[in-house]
Amino acid sequence: TELSRIRNFSIVAHIDHGKSTLADRLIQSTGTVADRDMKEQLLDSMDIERERGITIKANTVRIDYKAKDGHQYVLNLIDTPGHVDFAYEVSRSMRAVEGSLLVVDASQGVEAQTLANVYQALDAGHEIVPVLNKIDLPAAEPDRVKAQIEDVIGLDAQDAVLISAKSGLGIPDVLEAIVTRLPAPKGDRSAALKAMLVDSWYDPYLGVVVMVRVMDGVLRKGDRIRMMQTNAVYPIDKLAVLRPQMVDIEELGPGEIGVFTAQIKQVRDTRVGDTITHERKGATEALPGFKPAQPVVFCGLFPVDAADFEDLRDAIEKLALNDASFSFEMETSAALGFGFRCGFLGLLHLEVIRDRLEREYNIDLITTAPSVVYHLYMKDGEVKDLHNPADMPDLTYVDHLEEPRIKATIMVPDEYLGDILKLCQDRRGIQLDLSYAGSRAMVVYDLPLNEVVFDFYDRLKSVTKGYASFDYTITGYREDNLVKMSILVNDEPVDALSMMVHRDRAEMRGRAMVEKLKDLIPRHMFKIPIQAAIGGKVIARETLSALRKDVTAKCYGGDATRKRKLLDKQKAGKKKMRQFGKVDIPQEAFISALKMD
Ligand code: GDP
Ligand code: MG
């Protein structure tokens, strides 16, 4: 395809402002997908994405569009995730395209992730077309939101396109704006091949699938290609574009986006950000690579059934291929046996990976307390990274600890401002800034990441009834008075529940934990003390009283099938438990105990 007839773009927006719905309309109105095959949020292909209504993986679709100028255009759309945990996916797909549609809900206005995402698009050098969505809603205020886009983002919003992605109103204007207002890609067809590896994933039928954006040169079926970082060579055996399902194609020229398979066996050979060139007469200089994503939250994942360990390893390796921001290494725990210590971009990312392992790979998992990465300064001068509170050495060898801090930007309607300030204060936050954008306050806080990873986002949503938005960046490390808190169940430490806490908050945290655990651990035939301790000192204690009656006593009478059903249920429930000494702890306990109310 002629460069001047190609437009590559992404859609950026705050979550729920209507990216996926707009993508659906663009796909549908151009006849890319037949009406009978159309379903809502077509590009959100993972079950979890559909259930939670959020986009996690960036997805791509190639659209043919005949513009008003009479020419036929190829539009490549990359739908991006909007949640703060997936900012890395966003920055990656931004590099593969030249422009962005900035979707803002006309009844809500600019939110924290609108800002974060649009700045990423601007950093990537994008041309941006503002699109005001949901103008069908009575609460829509397009003029106010236009002014806000100009004030807060500093983007000309005079010619913003007004649409309702839901009803289809304004969709033809969006298509014309893509063609007339976004730039065509640049590239040299006769130069040596340079293609950027944008994404790769594992397909059960095709094996490793690689998505590329060609910058220069031409990629053809049958070509022998070389990955410049790893120097591995492969013959291309399938070359396709996504509509959104794969449709084979003979070649991809400059500016085009597509996928290939090449019998790639080694998961590690596809590095996102790598440059792909031809084996012979290839490019000598690689494209600038991507910044590797830094996992900020770590936790242990262990199979409930030790026999599932190899399956878990296999599943984790496959998921890691699909998600460059997820890291893992083997871990052993006294209580939980063999498992993996995994790194994530945030708590939602963690939950999504855990869900996918359980659902797509059918493995029951125990998740240990999430922890951030601490810098440990030893008395002998050594500096170490601490990913796991269980590895915390004896305090007599430790000089001091540093923890990661973040700069959090929160946008919130005026009436909830007080609650937000209190929440941030309670989490050891330091206020940096407070300003107003219309009737919404924008507060900036310096916060310890440790206080944010567990449930900050949930709390933020609940105290503001979902009206606050939140975004953060990690700013650096700072010393503080942090200690390791251990949890003892029936006098035995459960290493998987130990956590790092601030000294001043340890008692409060410890008390909350033991109270929660008391509710989460089923009663046994004997009394079970549940304690929180720092070093040898117990700071909180609860006792779970002994069970008096036999539970199966409930199923008296003659209904044998009902009895069998109950017993089966108990068996299934048992499988999800883990024995600690003589005590069974259900897997929910490991994550629920950490959430504070
Ligand atoms: P995303 O998170 O940005 O991908 O947002 P979605 O496309 O999933 O949309 C979020 C919600 O807003 C869904 O319930 C949509 O049905 C709804 N929605 C999207 N566009 C419109 C619109 O133009 N008008 C109205 N009233 N609702 C819309
Ligand atoms: Mg979406």
XYZ file of C-alpha atoms and ligand atoms in Angstrom:
626
model
C 0.000 0.000 0.000
C 1.099 3.557 -0.800
C 2.357 5.350 2.301
C 0.038 8.282 1.660
C -2.956 5.907 1.850
C -2.080 4.494 5.278
C -3.072 5.882 8.667
C -1.931 4.225 11.885
C -3.520 5.327 15.098
C -4.406 4.368 18.625
C -7.270 5.390 20.826
C -6.379 6.801 24.213
C -8.844 7.502 26.989
C -9.590 7.154 30.634
C -11.206 3.834 31.500
C -14.926 3.638 30.581
C -14.874 6.720 28.384
C -15.701 4.544 25.382
C -12.541 3.440 23.534
C -13.696 -0.103 22.941
C -17.166 0.983 21.866
C -15.678 3.468 19.408
C -13.386 0.754 18.055
C -16.443 -1.476 17.566
C -18.231 1.262 15.601
C -15.221 1.938 13.374
C -14.908 -1.768 12.606
C -18.612 -2.162 11.989
C -19.284 0.949 9.935
C -16.477 0.111 7.498
C -17.757 -3.431 7.038
C -14.506 -4.909 8.391
C -16.566 -7.429 10.307
C -19.934 -8.582 9.001
C -22.868 -7.469 11.162
C -23.749 -11.049 12.041
C -20.252 -11.607 13.494
C -20.282 -8.398 15.472
C -20.366 -8.544 19.246
C -19.718 -5.842 21.769
C -16.131 -4.954 22.557
C -14.906 -7.100 19.749
C -11.252 -6.424 20.432
C -11.406 -7.378 24.091
C -10.827 -11.036 23.395
C -9.878 -12.343 26.803
C -12.636 -13.579 29.102
C -11.398 -11.419 31.945
C -11.509 -8.360 29.728
C -15.124 -9.052 28.860
C -16.135 -9.804 32.417
C -14.484 -6.789 33.945
C -15.242 -4.595 30.957
C -11.669 -3.419 30.708
C -9.049 -3.720 28.040
C -5.860 -5.396 29.157
C -3.902 -6.350 26.066
C -3.564 -3.864 23.257
C -5.339 -5.216 20.203
C -5.015 -4.380 16.574
C -7.287 -4.289 13.580
C -6.792 -3.326 9.944
C -9.691 -1.427 8.401
C -10.296 -0.563 4.718
C -11.962 2.789 4.286
C -13.050 4.687 1.192
C -12.733 8.375 2.066
C -14.690 11.340 0.738
C -11.682 12.218 -1.450
C -12.491 9.061 -3.420
C -9.357 7.184 -2.365
C -9.151 3.865 -0.607
C -7.261 3.989 2.727
C -5.821 1.375 5.075
C -6.400 2.288 8.710
C -4.542 0.369 11.401
C -6.121 0.757 14.800
C -4.428 -0.275 18.008
C -6.796 -0.332 20.978
C -4.922 0.310 24.216
C -5.655 -0.457 27.853
C -6.587 2.500 30.033
C -5.763 1.246 33.518
C -2.735 2.609 35.309
C -1.207 -0.875 35.723
C -1.071 -1.306 31.976
C 0.624 1.937 31.087
C 3.487 -0.086 29.679
C 1.269 -1.688 27.027
C 0.143 1.787 26.102
C 3.626 3.215 25.644
C 4.585 0.230 23.525
C 1.742 0.478 21.059
C 2.183 4.258 20.830
C 5.537 3.714 19.201
C 3.985 1.760 16.347
C 1.594 4.503 15.213
C 1.654 8.194 14.234
C -1.548 9.515 15.714
C -4.131 9.162 18.450
C -7.799 9.728 18.927
C -8.199 11.200 22.378
C -11.590 10.033 23.626
C -13.103 12.019 26.488
C -16.504 11.280 27.972
C -18.408 14.550 27.473
C -20.355 13.993 30.680
C -17.267 13.317 32.800
C -14.459 15.393 31.387
C -10.716 14.934 31.691
C -9.604 12.292 34.214
C -6.227 11.259 35.651
C -5.598 8.578 33.041
C -6.733 10.859 30.233
C -3.790 13.018 31.213
C -1.323 10.163 31.665
C -2.226 8.584 28.322
C -2.336 11.753 26.304
C 1.085 12.781 27.563
C 2.428 9.423 26.436
C 0.941 10.031 23.004
C 2.506 13.489 22.871
C 5.861 12.024 23.981
C 5.632 9.565 21.092
C 5.224 12.546 18.749
C 1.609 11.871 17.863
C -0.817 14.121 16.115
C -3.950 14.080 18.276
C -7.625 14.406 17.358
C -9.860 15.075 20.392
C -13.140 13.148 20.292
C -15.947 13.930 22.723
C -18.000 10.802 23.320
C -21.390 10.112 24.901
C -22.966 13.331 23.653
C -26.270 11.425 23.709
C -26.244 11.669 27.516
C -28.296 14.518 29.015
C -25.358 15.290 31.316
C -22.990 15.836 28.373
C -21.359 19.262 28.359
C -19.215 19.359 25.221
C -18.330 23.041 25.495
C -17.198 22.775 29.089
C -15.124 19.664 28.291
C -13.557 21.362 25.249
C -12.475 24.236 27.478
C -11.139 21.748 29.995
C -9.070 19.922 27.353
C -7.511 23.256 26.398
C -6.938 24.358 30.017
C -5.692 21.146 31.562
C -3.963 19.390 28.640
C -3.099 22.389 26.514
C -4.512 20.842 23.356
C -6.565 22.727 20.761
C -10.074 21.303 21.129
C -11.942 23.730 18.880
C -12.348 21.073 16.180
C -13.040 18.183 18.525
C -15.310 15.573 16.916
C -18.590 15.128 18.791
C -19.879 11.572 18.810
C -21.974 8.942 20.462
C -20.084 5.698 20.038
C -23.121 3.931 21.385
C -25.602 5.168 18.770
C -23.078 5.612 15.965
C -23.630 9.373 15.730
C -20.563 11.175 14.338
C -18.657 8.008 13.359
C -18.256 9.106 9.702
C -16.665 12.342 10.977
C -14.175 10.332 13.023
C -13.171 8.321 9.934
C -12.695 11.508 7.895
C -10.705 13.130 10.714
C -8.376 10.098 10.815
C -7.669 10.472 7.093
C -7.435 14.274 6.922
C -5.957 15.216 10.295
C -3.567 12.373 11.144
C -0.257 12.105 9.253
C 0.657 9.266 6.900
C 3.592 7.114 8.049
C 7.068 7.698 6.617
C 9.431 5.003 5.391
C 11.648 3.877 2.537
C 10.588 0.856 0.541
C 13.983 0.364 -1.058
C 15.973 0.549 2.197
C 17.075 -2.463 4.243
C 14.255 -4.013 6.283
C 13.609 -2.560 9.708
C 10.514 -3.789 11.508
C 9.701 -3.111 15.136
C 8.568 -6.028 17.292
C 5.500 -4.543 18.967
C 4.011 -7.587 20.652
C 4.114 -11.361 20.627
C 1.891 -14.025 22.058
C 1.436 -17.736 22.204
C -1.301 -19.227 20.091
C -2.162 -22.843 20.859
C -2.455 -23.702 17.123
C 0.138 -21.454 15.544
C 2.768 -21.264 18.295
C 4.534 -17.959 18.792
C 2.886 -15.107 16.871
C 4.827 -11.881 16.424
C 3.277 -8.500 15.684
C 5.421 -5.997 13.804
C 5.331 -2.508 12.411
C 7.472 -2.174 9.293
C 9.505 1.057 9.277
C 11.663 0.576 6.171
C 11.936 -2.109 3.515
C 9.531 -4.926 2.739
C 8.797 -8.109 4.675
C 7.650 -11.055 2.521
C 6.396 -14.531 3.163
C 9.326 -16.956 2.966
C 11.938 -14.329 3.896
C 14.678 -15.305 6.302
C 14.735 -12.770 9.083
C 17.050 -11.959 11.956
C 16.132 -10.536 15.363
C 18.816 -7.927 15.969
C 18.999 -8.268 19.765
C 19.203 -12.032 19.961
C 20.689 -12.683 16.505
C 18.323 -15.607 16.007
C 17.353 -16.350 12.373
C 13.966 -17.675 11.227
C 12.110 -18.281 7.960
C 8.737 -16.515 7.847
C 6.070 -19.118 7.163
C 2.916 -17.155 7.711
C 2.397 -13.455 7.163
C -0.969 -11.904 7.905
C -2.905 -8.804 8.844
C -5.532 -8.701 11.604
C -9.112 -7.969 10.570
C -9.235 -8.698 13.545
C -8.806 -12.401 12.726
C -5.724 -13.314 10.681
C -5.943 -12.875 6.933
C -2.867 -14.011 4.967
C -0.956 -11.428 2.980
C 2.058 -11.665 0.631
C 4.043 -8.706 1.917
C 4.132 -5.877 4.437
C 5.650 -2.608 3.279
C 6.721 0.523 5.171
C 4.049 1.894 7.472
C 2.177 -1.400 7.619
C 1.321 -3.429 10.696
C 0.886 -7.201 10.667
C 1.796 -10.501 12.257
C 3.937 -13.477 11.335
C 4.828 -16.938 12.535
C 8.250 -18.437 11.964
C 8.468 -21.663 13.966
C 9.861 -19.695 16.866
C 10.309 -22.172 19.684
C 12.278 -20.124 22.139
C 9.980 -17.834 24.020
C 12.965 -15.664 24.880
C 13.781 -14.984 21.240
C 10.952 -12.490 20.805
C 11.818 -9.365 22.700
C 9.330 -6.586 22.530
C 11.077 -3.533 21.101
C 13.575 -5.617 19.129
C 14.319 -4.762 15.497
C 13.695 -7.389 12.825
C 15.698 -7.311 9.614
C 16.656 -9.696 6.781
C 19.319 -12.327 7.391
C 21.201 -11.107 4.317
C 21.601 -7.456 3.307
C 20.006 -6.554 6.604
C 20.033 -3.246 8.417
C 23.150 -2.498 10.439
C 21.581 -0.188 12.970
C 18.657 -1.179 15.155
C 15.682 1.031 15.948
C 15.782 2.652 19.370
C 14.471 0.001 21.781
C 11.740 0.297 24.350
C 12.367 1.017 27.988
C 11.975 -2.331 29.716
C 9.044 -2.360 32.133
C 9.953 -2.482 35.807
C 7.802 -4.721 37.961
C 6.968 -2.893 41.171
C 4.860 -5.415 43.074
C 6.030 -8.911 43.873
C 4.219 -11.884 45.300
C 4.573 -15.625 45.481
C 2.363 -17.919 43.408
C 2.194 -21.519 44.609
C 0.127 -24.417 43.341
C -2.425 -25.658 45.883
C -1.569 -29.152 44.720
C 2.210 -29.639 44.641
C 1.800 -31.991 41.670
C 0.757 -28.984 39.552
C 4.152 -27.327 39.831
C 5.394 -28.262 36.341
C 2.078 -27.190 34.815
C 2.377 -23.888 36.636
C 5.896 -23.362 35.293
C 4.683 -24.039 31.773
C 1.700 -21.701 32.117
C 3.795 -18.898 33.607
C 6.321 -19.141 30.786
C 3.555 -18.853 28.211
C 1.928 -15.904 29.943
C 5.260 -14.133 30.258
C 5.632 -14.329 26.487
C 2.375 -12.487 26.112
C 3.255 -9.907 28.687
C 6.721 -8.424 28.729
C 6.050 -6.558 31.968
C 5.580 -9.707 34.014
C 8.663 -11.357 35.572
C 9.158 -14.558 37.522
C 11.702 -16.758 39.258
C 11.459 -19.960 41.257
C 10.835 -19.697 44.969
C 10.566 -22.176 47.817
C 8.583 -21.551 50.958
C 8.664 -23.545 54.181
C 4.872 -23.590 54.277
C 3.959 -23.650 50.604
C 6.661 -25.718 48.929
C 7.776 -24.939 45.361
C 6.358 -21.965 43.511
C 7.318 -18.736 41.810
C 8.117 -15.233 42.956
C 6.471 -13.025 40.354
C 6.774 -9.318 39.582
C 3.864 -7.155 38.383
C 3.171 -3.558 37.407
C 0.452 -3.247 40.036
C -2.233 -5.091 41.920
C -4.739 -5.288 39.066
C -2.009 -6.745 36.887
C -1.385 -9.323 39.616
C -5.061 -10.232 39.834
C -5.359 -10.558 36.090
C -2.367 -12.899 35.810
C -3.602 -14.999 38.716
C -7.079 -15.200 37.181
C -5.680 -16.244 33.831
C -3.520 -18.963 35.376
C -6.504 -20.365 37.219
C -8.926 -20.102 34.351
C -7.009 -20.661 31.169
C -4.589 -23.181 32.632
C -6.779 -24.687 35.318
C -4.345 -24.422 38.203
C -5.484 -23.679 41.761
C -3.134 -21.122 43.255
C -2.146 -19.626 46.557
C -1.076 -16.002 46.333
C 1.147 -14.627 49.072
C 1.160 -11.064 50.419
C 2.142 -8.607 47.685
C 5.290 -6.678 48.473
C 7.138 -3.796 46.865
C 10.916 -3.905 46.335
C 12.865 -2.498 49.293
C 16.499 -1.442 49.277
C 18.271 -3.087 52.150
C 21.419 -1.356 53.458
C 23.439 -3.875 55.466
C 25.832 -2.869 58.235
C 28.728 -4.394 56.280
C 28.073 -1.897 53.473
C 26.277 -4.283 51.119
C 23.093 -3.032 49.416
C 20.458 -5.603 48.447
C 17.023 -5.663 46.856
C 14.389 -7.236 49.081
C 11.536 -8.694 47.006
C 10.149 -10.923 49.684
C 9.556 -10.031 53.333
C 10.292 -13.669 54.214
C 13.931 -13.003 53.204
C 14.313 -10.095 55.607
C 17.533 -10.707 57.567
C 17.894 -10.246 61.303
C 17.697 -6.538 62.177
C 21.062 -6.613 63.918
C 22.722 -6.923 60.479
C 20.644 -4.194 58.880
C 21.655 -0.562 58.924
C 18.522 0.858 57.305
C 15.794 0.224 54.727
C 14.546 2.355 51.865
C 11.134 2.053 50.258
C 9.830 3.218 46.863
C 7.799 6.436 46.799
C 5.344 7.558 44.162
C 3.931 10.794 42.898
C 0.185 10.212 42.757
C -2.181 12.454 40.811
C -5.790 12.191 41.881
C -8.707 13.998 40.257
C -11.861 14.180 42.296
C -15.116 16.150 42.477
C -14.988 18.864 45.095
C -17.327 17.203 47.567
C -15.039 14.189 48.060
C -11.842 16.146 48.442
C -11.869 15.878 52.248
C -12.121 12.084 52.127
C -9.270 11.873 49.669
C -6.998 14.066 51.744
C -7.750 11.909 54.780
C -7.087 8.684 52.865
C -3.725 9.965 51.602
C -2.797 11.282 55.042
C -3.647 7.911 56.616
C -1.338 6.258 54.123
C 1.643 8.375 55.128
C 1.198 10.735 52.208
C 2.726 14.187 51.834
C 0.671 16.697 49.886
C 2.587 18.312 47.023
C -0.072 20.256 45.181
C -3.760 21.082 45.067
C -5.428 22.850 42.169
C -8.764 23.040 40.402
C -9.865 22.159 36.873
C -13.465 23.312 36.783
C -15.367 21.743 39.678
C -12.816 18.972 40.041
C -9.867 19.155 42.350
C -6.504 17.819 41.266
C -4.343 16.729 44.201
C -0.785 15.560 43.945
C 0.664 13.443 46.754
C 3.981 11.900 47.555
C 3.099 8.432 48.915
C 4.917 5.226 49.822
C 4.112 2.620 47.167
C 3.832 0.087 49.974
C 0.663 1.834 51.166
C -0.834 1.862 47.698
C -0.338 -1.679 46.416
C -2.819 -3.458 48.626
C -6.112 -1.690 48.389
C -5.586 2.016 47.815
C -7.365 1.959 44.484
C -10.349 0.070 45.945
C -10.554 2.502 48.858
C -10.294 5.484 46.572
C -13.180 4.192 44.500
C -15.364 3.392 47.476
C -14.915 6.690 49.349
C -15.659 8.689 46.201
C -18.371 6.369 44.810
C -16.170 5.778 41.795
C -15.784 9.444 40.891
C -12.083 9.806 41.594
C -9.399 8.901 39.125
C -5.850 8.055 39.940
C -2.501 7.755 38.250
C 1.047 7.461 39.548
C 4.710 7.355 38.687
C 7.522 6.032 40.856
C 9.796 8.838 41.937
C 12.530 7.154 43.953
C 13.529 5.531 47.217
C 13.514 6.970 50.705
C 14.492 5.713 54.139
C 11.779 5.053 56.676
C 11.189 3.109 59.856
C 10.057 -0.208 58.405
C 9.810 -3.519 60.176
C 8.847 -7.054 59.277
C 5.597 -8.260 60.781
C 5.107 -12.026 61.053
C 1.822 -13.845 61.401
C 1.628 -16.942 63.589
C -1.236 -19.399 63.310
C -1.374 -21.997 66.056
C 2.078 -20.730 67.159
C 3.633 -21.477 63.775
C 4.835 -18.607 61.578
C 3.166 -18.534 58.160
C 5.984 -17.104 56.030
C 3.607 -16.390 53.155
C 1.708 -13.870 55.291
C 4.645 -11.907 56.608
C 4.858 -8.317 55.448
C 6.845 -5.108 55.787
C 5.050 -2.314 57.628
C 5.824 1.096 59.010
C 6.626 0.886 62.729
C 3.910 3.431 63.628
C 1.253 1.522 61.738
C 2.318 -1.989 62.716
C -0.102 -2.423 65.613
C -3.101 -1.190 63.643
C -2.172 -3.371 60.677
C -1.461 -6.389 62.891
C -4.775 -6.081 64.681
C -6.667 -5.789 61.390
C -4.866 -8.851 60.027
C -5.570 -11.159 62.967
C -9.209 -10.077 63.093
C -9.611 -10.784 59.385
C -7.865 -14.140 59.671
C -10.113 -15.115 62.529
C -13.054 -14.793 60.159
C -11.320 -16.431 57.234
C -9.900 -19.521 58.887
C -12.525 -22.193 59.544
C -12.870 -23.469 63.071
C -11.111 -26.715 63.950
C -11.575 -29.272 66.703
C -9.096 -27.343 68.851
C -8.452 -23.719 69.860
C -6.219 -21.770 67.449
C -4.289 -18.686 68.523
C -3.680 -16.180 65.698
C -0.935 -13.659 66.395
C 0.934 -10.802 64.748
C 4.495 -10.286 65.911
C 7.518 -8.091 65.315
C 10.683 -9.973 66.081
C 9.715 -11.989 69.157
C 7.138 -9.481 70.382
C 3.437 -10.205 69.883
C 1.568 -7.018 68.935
C -1.914 -8.427 68.290
C -3.709 -11.629 69.135
C -7.044 -13.359 68.518
C -8.185 -16.843 69.400
C -10.346 -18.950 67.163
C -12.507 -21.080 69.430
C -12.810 -24.823 68.985
C -15.567 -26.421 66.980
C -18.099 -28.161 69.160
C -20.452 -29.890 66.783
C -19.705 -32.177 63.874
C -20.601 -30.382 60.622
C -21.859 -33.508 58.919
C -24.468 -33.796 61.661
C -26.443 -31.340 59.562
C -27.061 -33.899 56.841
C -29.210 -36.233 58.886
C -32.094 -37.993 57.270
C -32.212 -40.235 54.286
C -31.288 -38.063 51.328
C -28.170 -39.846 50.162
C -27.534 -37.751 47.064
C -27.700 -34.570 49.087
C -25.247 -36.033 51.568
C -22.897 -37.087 48.776
C -23.128 -33.608 47.239
C -22.215 -31.977 50.511
C -19.273 -34.281 50.977
C -18.075 -33.578 47.436
C -18.297 -29.894 48.148
C -16.246 -30.342 51.289
C -13.659 -32.273 49.332
C -13.435 -29.567 46.696
C -13.169 -26.957 49.438
C -10.404 -28.952 51.128
C -8.391 -28.946 47.930
C -8.357 -25.156 48.049
C -6.945 -25.204 51.575
C -3.402 -25.493 52.654
C -2.305 -27.181 55.823
C -0.132 -25.272 58.223
C 0.914 -27.638 60.911
C -2.474 -28.881 61.974
C -4.445 -25.931 60.613
C -6.166 -25.604 57.233
C -6.040 -22.100 55.771
C -8.231 -21.323 52.750
C -6.523 -19.575 49.861
C -8.755 -16.491 50.034
C -7.170 -15.771 53.399
C -3.858 -14.919 51.785
C -5.180 -12.002 49.796
C -8.262 -10.942 51.793
C -6.318 -10.597 55.013
C -4.290 -7.806 53.464
C -7.161 -5.576 52.463
C -8.043 -2.956 55.047
C -11.504 -1.553 55.634
P -13.443 1.786 27.544
O -13.147 1.362 28.948
O -12.904 3.148 27.257
O -13.058 0.771 26.513
O -15.027 1.989 27.479
P -16.140 1.082 26.837
O -16.150 1.193 25.359
O -16.039 -0.277 27.417
O -17.446 1.848 27.364
C -17.720 2.015 28.726
C -19.217 2.117 28.942
O -19.728 3.302 28.344
C -20.001 0.972 28.317
O -21.025 0.622 29.205
C -20.549 1.563 27.031
O -21.747 0.945 26.630
C -20.785 3.008 27.439
N -20.703 3.926 26.283
C -19.728 3.971 25.349
N -19.993 4.931 24.437
C -21.153 5.507 24.816
C -21.950 6.574 24.283
O -21.661 7.190 23.260
N -23.069 6.895 24.975
C -23.446 6.245 26.101
N -24.556 6.647 26.697
N -22.732 5.248 26.622
C -21.604 4.876 26.000
Mg -12.148 -1.108 26.667
